[in-house]
Amino acid sequence: MMGARPGDWSPLFGGDPCPGDPGAWDAVVDFWAQRCADINGCREKLNQHTSIDAEGKTFGRLEAAFSDGADMVARISSEFEKASSITRSWQRKLADMQLRADEALGKARAAQAVMADTQVKIAALEAEAAKDKLPDPVIAVKIHGLFGGGGLMGEIADAQAEIQAAQRVVDGIRDEYARESAVVISGYELASVESIYAQALNRSPGGNPFSSPHEVREHLWDFDPELLSRAFENARQNPESFPKLLNLLSEMTPQEIQEYFVAHPEMALVPLFPEGTSVENTFMVKDWWGNPPGDGKSGVAGEKLSDEQKRALIEVAPGFVGNLDGVSYTERDQALRGLLDDLLVGNKWVVAGESMDVDTKIALENVKFSLDSEEYRKRQLIHLDLIRTLPKYRDNNPDNNVMASISIGDLDASQNTTAVIHGMDNSVYESMTDQMQQGQNIYNRREAHLGGTPQAVIVRAGYDAPPTVGEQAKGLPFEPEYEPYKGGELNAPYSSSVRRPDLAERGGVSLASFSDGLLATKASDIQHLNDSYYSIIAHSYGTTVATDSLTRMQGKVDDYVAVGSAGVKQPDINQANSVGLAVERGEDGKQNIYYAATDKDWTAPGGYVGTGSINDDLKRDTPDKILDATALQTGGGYSLDGKYWEDVDHHGLTENSDPGFFDGLSDFPGKPGPQQGYYTLGTTSLEMIAQASVGKGENAQRFVEPVDQWKWGWFSGERSISGDVSEEKVRELMREQELVEGNVVDSKPDDVGSR
């Protein structure tokens, strides 16, 4: 038996190319060999009765029955012998592949050690050279060799080549493992009872110990895996078939659950409903799962699951359970964290026979890093979608390989929740950690206005956003004709342009279902669907997505905040101004819709200016065209204590100090400095957005505006006021602006990130 497999395969990529323990196959080989020996003993006993020392038709039929029975047993014995042979062959091949893989890993690690040692030597020589006033040719030769070749750098190059060679060997073994395992899987299949029975039927059915093949199946397996697979597929295509699937799962034992999902990873590791499901189905899941716990039956979904069944599903079907609306978010987090860890160490993978690509691994590592933050607040992984890694749905865009949603705060306990939706050129792959910091900023400022009320901020990197402008340009010659998206067609052609609503509609479908699922999961029944406080904050193209979702939801959000909008669809604006969107109304009868915008944002107009000039269906406009929408302050201003809160300087969300950055201007014509984004701590915009998202939009405390508030204009000449002033000056400005103390933000905390 071989020793334990290496867990860390660095400096090589892809993990263990040939996992498994050859020694573990001894038991399998012996099992089938013993089964073959046992059943051959039965065959010999049957053969003893194939020649009865008697005459007559009755004895003849009895001899035929024994003969047929012996024939069937011989066929079964042959199947057992074949299984033993193929497993023994696989055992030998696996041991050989592991021997070669381990040898390659050893060479790569030796080369890595050489590189590390050589780099230490180079660093020492460079430190020595730095002490000399003139270049030291001896040191240069030691490092670079003569005529630009050899030396210590040559040793590093040789070591890198050794690692690359080892990587090629390991990749080749990984491909070999996929091929050979596929051969084993295809060959390691016993003939069905029907097949053996049909062969015997050519002579006589008398030897079959059961009255029909159906009884054989019933005897061998208490549930039909093919029936369960069909139920999964039917539910995915037609959610009305969902109750049958839940009922079948209720009837399975924990052991049967384990066996089925291990054999069907495509059902276990990805969402059943990639774009979400209905409110009705969510309530059904709650009852079936026991969320909250209870006794009895779950109606159309069959018996409630036992704790043992739930534990089995969380363990072996984490992608199914972890993305299923109606399951508690604590248990979803448990399932998806387990899946994430297993994926990163290579124990589970969606696509059988293929290794994980680098882009997908980076995205998963970003999720892991975001969950393991040192922030003291609880974080939950409530959505992890790898559907695009399946061959059926795969495309050439690494940004959508992994989609995820992470809650900052305990979502089950939260009494005031907001979902944060990103704009273009954002994804789990590109910017998950940045999105988490933005969500944390929002969480921190919301906390200042909630007075201890449990809250959660959901960072939802859960839709396929437009990529960079350069990537969009590559697709322009191949853009399909626009067709409104209604859901359920993941492979339908689409445009990735930020000026088209294709991706916004796809994102809108999934966001609407996500929001409805959250409301239903937290509601006691469908009559109280909107009882849980829930709002949406969206930025840039995310506002196109979020507004679209508000035309599709069954439930309602309490507040909607559109930030730096790249434009919303004209039909959505029309609906908002007629029957309304899925947004609650305030005491004034207006929908609780807010928007944050600034003249310094030069990027947002690129999403909507000129849209609809060729096709009216593509026209987009700004949220201020929604009659109920209320503008939020984004210019600089003072709190009662005279502290200055920064204005928004550009389209982005966080501070940018890069001197090469150019999108809007800072406090021009003063000396340019750090440029604040909409979610930057210490800005008026973040404070106003936070207030609006917790339900204080109508009665939000404002900021006192400076006398010479900066206005855009090439020759405006206004003076920039960005420093603190006295409290007396603030109250003087308040009187001029007819503001009373209760309507003004009282103070700016010393640490704006922790209040």
PDB file of C-alpha atoms in Angstrom, residues 281-490:
ATOM      1  CA  ASN A 281     -41.533  26.617  -4.267  1.00  0.00           C
ATOM      2  CA  THR A 282     -39.516  28.420  -1.599  1.00  0.00           C
ATOM      3  CA  PHE A 283     -42.298  28.000   0.959  1.00  0.00           C
ATOM      4  CA  MET A 284     -42.544  24.346  -0.062  1.00  0.00           C
ATOM      5  CA  VAL A 285     -38.818  23.881   0.596  1.00  0.00           C
ATOM      6  CA  LYS A 286     -39.135  25.578   3.994  1.00  0.00           C
ATOM      7  CA  ASP A 287     -41.816  23.110   5.016  1.00  0.00           C
ATOM      8  CA  TRP A 288     -39.972  20.100   3.552  1.00  0.00           C
ATOM      9  CA  TRP A 289     -36.647  21.079   5.124  1.00  0.00           C
ATOM     10  CA  GLY A 290     -38.185  22.054   8.446  1.00  0.00           C
ATOM     11  CA  ASN A 291     -37.254  25.743   8.428  1.00  0.00           C
ATOM     12  CA  PRO A 292     -38.268  26.610  11.076  1.00  0.00           C
ATOM     13  CA  PRO A 293     -38.195  23.123  12.653  1.00  0.00           C
ATOM     14  CA  GLY A 294     -41.522  21.352  13.122  1.00  0.00           C
ATOM     15  CA  ASP A 295     -43.239  17.984  13.001  1.00  0.00           C
ATOM     16  CA  GLY A 296     -45.619  16.353  10.575  1.00  0.00           C
ATOM     17  CA  LYS A 297     -45.870  16.365   6.835  1.00  0.00           C
ATOM     18  CA  SER A 298     -44.961  19.037   4.329  1.00  0.00           C
ATOM     19  CA  GLY A 299     -48.008  18.580   2.138  1.00  0.00           C
ATOM     20  CA  VAL A 300     -47.303  18.172  -1.563  1.00  0.00           C
ATOM     21  CA  ALA A 301     -43.578  17.766  -0.897  1.00  0.00           C
ATOM     22  CA  GLY A 302     -43.987  14.619   1.202  1.00  0.00           C
ATOM     23  CA  GLU A 303     -42.518  13.875   4.609  1.00  0.00           C
ATOM     24  CA  LYS A 304     -40.294  16.408   6.306  1.00  0.00           C
ATOM     25  CA  LEU A 305     -36.646  15.452   6.230  1.00  0.00           C
ATOM     26  CA  SER A 306     -35.022  13.932   9.287  1.00  0.00           C
ATOM     27  CA  ASP A 307     -31.888  15.484  10.756  1.00  0.00           C
ATOM     28  CA  GLU A 308     -29.898  12.533   9.374  1.00  0.00           C
ATOM     29  CA  GLN A 309     -31.245  13.103   5.863  1.00  0.00           C
ATOM     30  CA  LYS A 310     -30.425  16.821   6.047  1.00  0.00           C
ATOM     31  CA  ARG A 311     -26.894  16.133   7.233  1.00  0.00           C
ATOM     32  CA  ALA A 312     -26.401  13.727   4.346  1.00  0.00           C
ATOM     33  CA  LEU A 313     -27.670  16.268   1.793  1.00  0.00           C
ATOM     34  CA  ILE A 314     -25.480  19.046   3.214  1.00  0.00           C
ATOM     35  CA  GLU A 315     -22.452  16.768   2.973  1.00  0.00           C
ATOM     36  CA  VAL A 316     -22.912  15.131  -0.442  1.00  0.00           C
ATOM     37  CA  ALA A 317     -25.200  17.581  -2.292  1.00  0.00           C
ATOM     38  CA  PRO A 318     -23.807  20.955  -1.131  1.00  0.00           C
ATOM     39  CA  GLY A 319     -24.403  22.812  -4.399  1.00  0.00           C
ATOM     40  CA  PHE A 320     -28.018  21.671  -4.459  1.00  0.00           C
ATOM     41  CA  VAL A 321     -28.772  22.451  -0.792  1.00  0.00           C
ATOM     42  CA  GLY A 322     -26.559  25.543  -0.495  1.00  0.00           C
ATOM     43  CA  ASN A 323     -28.321  27.321  -3.366  1.00  0.00           C
ATOM     44  CA  LEU A 324     -31.856  26.182  -2.532  1.00  0.00           C
ATOM     45  CA  ASP A 325     -34.168  28.974  -1.380  1.00  0.00           C
ATOM     46  CA  GLY A 326     -36.079  27.931   1.727  1.00  0.00           C
ATOM     47  CA  VAL A 327     -33.135  26.259   3.459  1.00  0.00           C
ATOM     48  CA  SER A 328     -31.843  28.346   6.372  1.00  0.00           C
ATOM     49  CA  TYR A 329     -28.910  30.568   5.463  1.00  0.00           C
ATOM     50  CA  THR A 330     -26.809  29.094   8.265  1.00  0.00           C
ATOM     51  CA  GLU A 331     -27.175  25.627   6.725  1.00  0.00           C
ATOM     52  CA  ARG A 332     -26.635  26.986   3.211  1.00  0.00           C
ATOM     53  CA  ASP A 333     -23.413  28.577   4.424  1.00  0.00           C
ATOM     54  CA  GLN A 334     -22.353  25.268   6.004  1.00  0.00           C
ATOM     55  CA  ALA A 335     -23.003  23.369   2.766  1.00  0.00           C
ATOM     56  CA  LEU A 336     -21.317  25.881   0.465  1.00  0.00           C
ATOM     57  CA  ARG A 337     -18.250  26.366   2.663  1.00  0.00           C
ATOM     58  CA  GLY A 338     -17.794  22.602   2.604  1.00  0.00           C
ATOM     59  CA  LEU A 339     -18.148  22.591  -1.175  1.00  0.00           C
ATOM     60  CA  LEU A 340     -15.705  25.491  -1.524  1.00  0.00           C
ATOM     61  CA  ASP A 341     -13.077  23.780   0.617  1.00  0.00           C
ATOM     62  CA  ASP A 342     -13.486  20.496  -1.250  1.00  0.00           C
ATOM     63  CA  LEU A 343     -13.157  22.233  -4.611  1.00  0.00           C
ATOM     64  CA  LEU A 344     -10.006  24.070  -3.602  1.00  0.00           C
ATOM     65  CA  VAL A 345      -8.249  20.931  -2.379  1.00  0.00           C
ATOM     66  CA  GLY A 346      -9.376  18.981  -5.424  1.00  0.00           C
ATOM     67  CA  ASN A 347     -11.660  16.461  -3.704  1.00  0.00           C
ATOM     68  CA  LYS A 348     -14.705  17.478  -5.716  1.00  0.00           C
ATOM     69  CA  TRP A 349     -15.102  18.925  -9.141  1.00  0.00           C
ATOM     70  CA  VAL A 350     -18.165  19.492 -11.279  1.00  0.00           C
ATOM     71  CA  VAL A 351     -16.752  18.246 -14.563  1.00  0.00           C
ATOM     72  CA  ALA A 352     -15.718  14.597 -14.281  1.00  0.00           C
ATOM     73  CA  GLY A 353     -12.374  13.806 -15.857  1.00  0.00           C
ATOM     74  CA  GLU A 354     -11.244  17.435 -16.188  1.00  0.00           C
ATOM     75  CA  SER A 355      -8.944  19.469 -13.988  1.00  0.00           C
ATOM     76  CA  MET A 356      -9.968  22.871 -12.654  1.00  0.00           C
ATOM     77  CA  ASP A 357      -8.803  25.736 -14.858  1.00  0.00           C
ATOM     78  CA  VAL A 358      -6.738  28.568 -13.385  1.00  0.00           C
ATOM     79  CA  ASP A 359      -9.469  31.223 -13.772  1.00  0.00           C
ATOM     80  CA  THR A 360     -12.002  29.176 -11.837  1.00  0.00           C
ATOM     81  CA  LYS A 361      -9.488  28.459  -9.079  1.00  0.00           C
ATOM     82  CA  ILE A 362      -8.664  32.173  -8.752  1.00  0.00           C
ATOM     83  CA  ALA A 363     -12.364  32.996  -8.457  1.00  0.00           C
ATOM     84  CA  LEU A 364     -12.886  30.346  -5.773  1.00  0.00           C
ATOM     85  CA  GLU A 365      -9.826  31.566  -3.866  1.00  0.00           C
ATOM     86  CA  ASN A 366     -11.290  35.093  -3.967  1.00  0.00           C
ATOM     87  CA  VAL A 367     -14.468  33.765  -2.352  1.00  0.00           C
ATOM     88  CA  LYS A 368     -12.449  31.913   0.280  1.00  0.00           C
ATOM     89  CA  PHE A 369     -10.391  35.024   1.078  1.00  0.00           C
ATOM     90  CA  SER A 370     -13.555  37.128   1.375  1.00  0.00           C
ATOM     91  CA  LEU A 371     -15.064  34.678   3.856  1.00  0.00           C
ATOM     92  CA  ASP A 372     -11.907  34.430   5.952  1.00  0.00           C
ATOM     93  CA  SER A 373     -11.688  38.197   6.509  1.00  0.00           C
ATOM     94  CA  GLU A 374     -10.438  39.324   9.887  1.00  0.00           C
ATOM     95  CA  GLU A 375     -13.489  41.578  10.247  1.00  0.00           C
ATOM     96  CA  TYR A 376     -15.311  40.708  13.444  1.00  0.00           C
ATOM     97  CA  ARG A 377     -18.714  40.516  11.795  1.00  0.00           C
ATOM     98  CA  LYS A 378     -20.085  37.158  10.730  1.00  0.00           C
ATOM     99  CA  ARG A 379     -19.947  36.347   7.034  1.00  0.00           C
ATOM    100  CA  GLN A 380     -22.061  33.719   5.291  1.00  0.00           C
ATOM    101  CA  LEU A 381     -21.683  32.164   1.846  1.00  0.00           C
ATOM    102  CA  ILE A 382     -25.303  31.961   0.670  1.00  0.00           C
ATOM    103  CA  HIS A 383     -24.875  31.421  -3.074  1.00  0.00           C
ATOM    104  CA  LEU A 384     -22.146  29.657  -5.077  1.00  0.00           C
ATOM    105  CA  ASP A 385     -23.007  28.905  -8.699  1.00  0.00           C
ATOM    106  CA  LEU A 386     -20.653  26.924 -10.948  1.00  0.00           C
ATOM    107  CA  ILE A 387     -23.218  26.058 -13.629  1.00  0.00           C
ATOM    108  CA  ARG A 388     -21.059  27.677 -16.320  1.00  0.00           C
ATOM    109  CA  THR A 389     -18.304  25.146 -15.707  1.00  0.00           C
ATOM    110  CA  LEU A 390     -20.519  22.352 -17.033  1.00  0.00           C
ATOM    111  CA  PRO A 391     -19.858  21.566 -20.715  1.00  0.00           C
ATOM    112  CA  LYS A 392     -23.525  22.173 -21.538  1.00  0.00           C
ATOM    113  CA  TYR A 393     -23.379  25.807 -20.403  1.00  0.00           C
ATOM    114  CA  ARG A 394     -19.704  26.695 -20.833  1.00  0.00           C
ATOM    115  CA  ASP A 395     -18.624  29.800 -22.756  1.00  0.00           C
ATOM    116  CA  ASN A 396     -15.322  31.628 -23.226  1.00  0.00           C
ATOM    117  CA  ASN A 397     -15.843  34.163 -20.446  1.00  0.00           C
ATOM    118  CA  PRO A 398     -13.912  33.336 -17.237  1.00  0.00           C
ATOM    119  CA  ASP A 399     -15.781  36.104 -15.392  1.00  0.00           C
ATOM    120  CA  ASN A 400     -18.914  33.982 -15.100  1.00  0.00           C
ATOM    121  CA  ASN A 401     -17.320  30.629 -14.180  1.00  0.00           C
ATOM    122  CA  VAL A 402     -18.133  31.326 -10.542  1.00  0.00           C
ATOM    123  CA  MET A 403     -20.949  33.482  -9.210  1.00  0.00           C
ATOM    124  CA  ALA A 404     -21.374  34.051  -5.499  1.00  0.00           C
ATOM    125  CA  SER A 405     -23.225  36.021  -2.842  1.00  0.00           C
ATOM    126  CA  ILE A 406     -21.782  36.672   0.611  1.00  0.00           C
ATOM    127  CA  SER A 407     -23.728  38.116   3.527  1.00  0.00           C
ATOM    128  CA  ILE A 408     -21.948  40.429   5.937  1.00  0.00           C
ATOM    129  CA  GLY A 409     -23.909  39.687   9.098  1.00  0.00           C
ATOM    130  CA  ASP A 410     -26.154  36.784  10.120  1.00  0.00           C
ATOM    131  CA  LEU A 411     -28.834  36.700   7.429  1.00  0.00           C
ATOM    132  CA  ASP A 412     -31.155  34.422   9.426  1.00  0.00           C
ATOM    133  CA  ALA A 413     -31.127  36.884  12.345  1.00  0.00           C
ATOM    134  CA  SER A 414     -31.127  40.077  10.262  1.00  0.00           C
ATOM    135  CA  GLN A 415     -34.073  42.441  10.653  1.00  0.00           C
ATOM    136  CA  ASN A 416     -32.839  44.953   8.085  1.00  0.00           C
ATOM    137  CA  THR A 417     -31.114  43.588   4.983  1.00  0.00           C
ATOM    138  CA  THR A 418     -29.760  45.181   1.821  1.00  0.00           C
ATOM    139  CA  ALA A 419     -28.324  43.627  -1.326  1.00  0.00           C
ATOM    140  CA  VAL A 420     -25.475  45.446  -3.098  1.00  0.00           C
ATOM    141  CA  ILE A 421     -25.336  45.003  -6.890  1.00  0.00           C
ATOM    142  CA  HIS A 422     -22.136  45.790  -8.815  1.00  0.00           C
ATOM    143  CA  GLY A 423     -21.713  47.404 -12.232  1.00  0.00           C
ATOM    144  CA  MET A 424     -19.765  46.454 -15.347  1.00  0.00           C
ATOM    145  CA  ASP A 425     -16.278  44.914 -15.328  1.00  0.00           C
ATOM    146  CA  ASN A 426     -16.913  43.336 -11.917  1.00  0.00           C
ATOM    147  CA  SER A 427     -17.135  39.675 -10.992  1.00  0.00           C
ATOM    148  CA  VAL A 428     -16.000  37.106  -8.457  1.00  0.00           C
ATOM    149  CA  TYR A 429     -12.962  36.537 -10.666  1.00  0.00           C
ATOM    150  CA  GLU A 430     -12.039  40.214 -11.122  1.00  0.00           C
ATOM    151  CA  SER A 431     -13.080  42.107  -8.004  1.00  0.00           C
ATOM    152  CA  MET A 432     -14.644  40.035  -5.212  1.00  0.00           C
ATOM    153  CA  THR A 433     -12.415  41.439  -2.480  1.00  0.00           C
ATOM    154  CA  ASP A 434     -13.049  45.031  -3.626  1.00  0.00           C
ATOM    155  CA  GLN A 435     -16.782  44.402  -3.620  1.00  0.00           C
ATOM    156  CA  MET A 436     -16.559  43.014  -0.089  1.00  0.00           C
ATOM    157  CA  GLN A 437     -14.781  46.157   1.127  1.00  0.00           C
ATOM    158  CA  GLN A 438     -17.461  48.318  -0.480  1.00  0.00           C
ATOM    159  CA  GLY A 439     -20.135  46.215   1.208  1.00  0.00           C
ATOM    160  CA  GLN A 440     -18.306  46.540   4.510  1.00  0.00           C
ATOM    161  CA  ASN A 441     -18.272  50.339   4.160  1.00  0.00           C
ATOM    162  CA  ILE A 442     -22.038  50.292   3.631  1.00  0.00           C
ATOM    163  CA  TYR A 443     -22.495  47.927   6.595  1.00  0.00           C
ATOM    164  CA  ASN A 444     -20.473  50.212   8.870  1.00  0.00           C
ATOM    165  CA  ARG A 445     -22.486  53.328   8.055  1.00  0.00           C
ATOM    166  CA  ARG A 446     -25.844  51.507   8.192  1.00  0.00           C
ATOM    167  CA  GLU A 447     -24.864  50.310  11.653  1.00  0.00           C
ATOM    168  CA  ALA A 448     -24.661  53.931  12.803  1.00  0.00           C
ATOM    169  CA  HIS A 449     -28.358  54.411  11.966  1.00  0.00           C
ATOM    170  CA  LEU A 450     -29.855  51.083  13.104  1.00  0.00           C
ATOM    171  CA  GLY A 451     -29.390  51.441  16.847  1.00  0.00           C
ATOM    172  CA  GLY A 452     -28.367  47.836  17.416  1.00  0.00           C
ATOM    173  CA  THR A 453     -30.979  46.283  15.121  1.00  0.00           C
ATOM    174  CA  PRO A 454     -29.494  43.081  13.622  1.00  0.00           C
ATOM    175  CA  GLN A 455     -28.634  43.714   9.984  1.00  0.00           C
ATOM    176  CA  ALA A 456     -26.989  42.133   6.973  1.00  0.00           C
ATOM    177  CA  VAL A 457     -25.438  43.473   3.776  1.00  0.00           C
ATOM    178  CA  ILE A 458     -25.397  40.984   0.900  1.00  0.00           C
ATOM    179  CA  VAL A 459     -22.575  41.447  -1.598  1.00  0.00           C
ATOM    180  CA  ARG A 460     -24.103  39.812  -4.658  1.00  0.00           C
ATOM    181  CA  ALA A 461     -21.623  39.004  -7.407  1.00  0.00           C
ATOM    182  CA  GLY A 462     -24.383  36.970  -8.946  1.00  0.00           C
ATOM    183  CA  TYR A 463     -24.800  38.071 -12.530  1.00  0.00           C
ATOM    184  CA  ASP A 464     -22.757  38.170 -15.718  1.00  0.00           C
ATOM    185  CA  ALA A 465     -21.794  41.864 -16.064  1.00  0.00           C
ATOM    186  CA  PRO A 466     -20.431  43.589 -19.181  1.00  0.00           C
ATOM    187  CA  PRO A 467     -16.627  43.244 -19.352  1.00  0.00           C
ATOM    188  CA  THR A 468     -14.100  46.002 -20.085  1.00  0.00           C
ATOM    189  CA  VAL A 469     -14.780  48.361 -22.973  1.00  0.00           C
ATOM    190  CA  GLY A 470     -12.003  46.668 -24.943  1.00  0.00           C
ATOM    191  CA  GLU A 471     -13.584  43.246 -24.512  1.00  0.00           C
ATOM    192  CA  GLN A 472     -16.981  44.653 -25.458  1.00  0.00           C
ATOM    193  CA  ALA A 473     -15.500  46.090 -28.650  1.00  0.00           C
ATOM    194  CA  LYS A 474     -14.289  42.634 -29.712  1.00  0.00           C
ATOM    195  CA  GLY A 475     -17.856  41.364 -29.678  1.00  0.00           C
ATOM    196  CA  LEU A 476     -19.457  44.240 -31.585  1.00  0.00           C
ATOM    197  CA  PRO A 477     -19.134  42.624 -35.055  1.00  0.00           C
ATOM    198  CA  PHE A 478     -20.897  39.500 -33.781  1.00  0.00           C
ATOM    199  CA  GLU A 479     -23.731  41.007 -31.749  1.00  0.00           C
ATOM    200  CA  PRO A 480     -27.007  39.088 -32.134  1.00  0.00           C
ATOM    201  CA  GLU A 481     -30.286  40.847 -32.722  1.00  0.00           C
ATOM    202  CA  TYR A 482     -31.850  41.996 -29.467  1.00  0.00           C
ATOM    203  CA  GLU A 483     -34.480  39.679 -28.015  1.00  0.00           C
ATOM    204  CA  PRO A 484     -36.062  40.389 -24.591  1.00  0.00           C
ATOM    205  CA  TYR A 485     -34.954  37.769 -22.074  1.00  0.00           C
ATOM    206  CA  LYS A 486     -37.630  35.992 -20.061  1.00  0.00           C
ATOM    207  CA  GLY A 487     -35.469  33.426 -18.297  1.00  0.00           C
ATOM    208  CA  GLY A 488     -34.680  29.755 -18.600  1.00  0.00           C
ATOM    209  CA  GLU A 489     -32.389  29.978 -21.634  1.00  0.00           C
ATOM    210  CA  LEU A 490     -28.824  30.207 -20.348  1.00  0.00           C
TER     211      LEU A 490
END
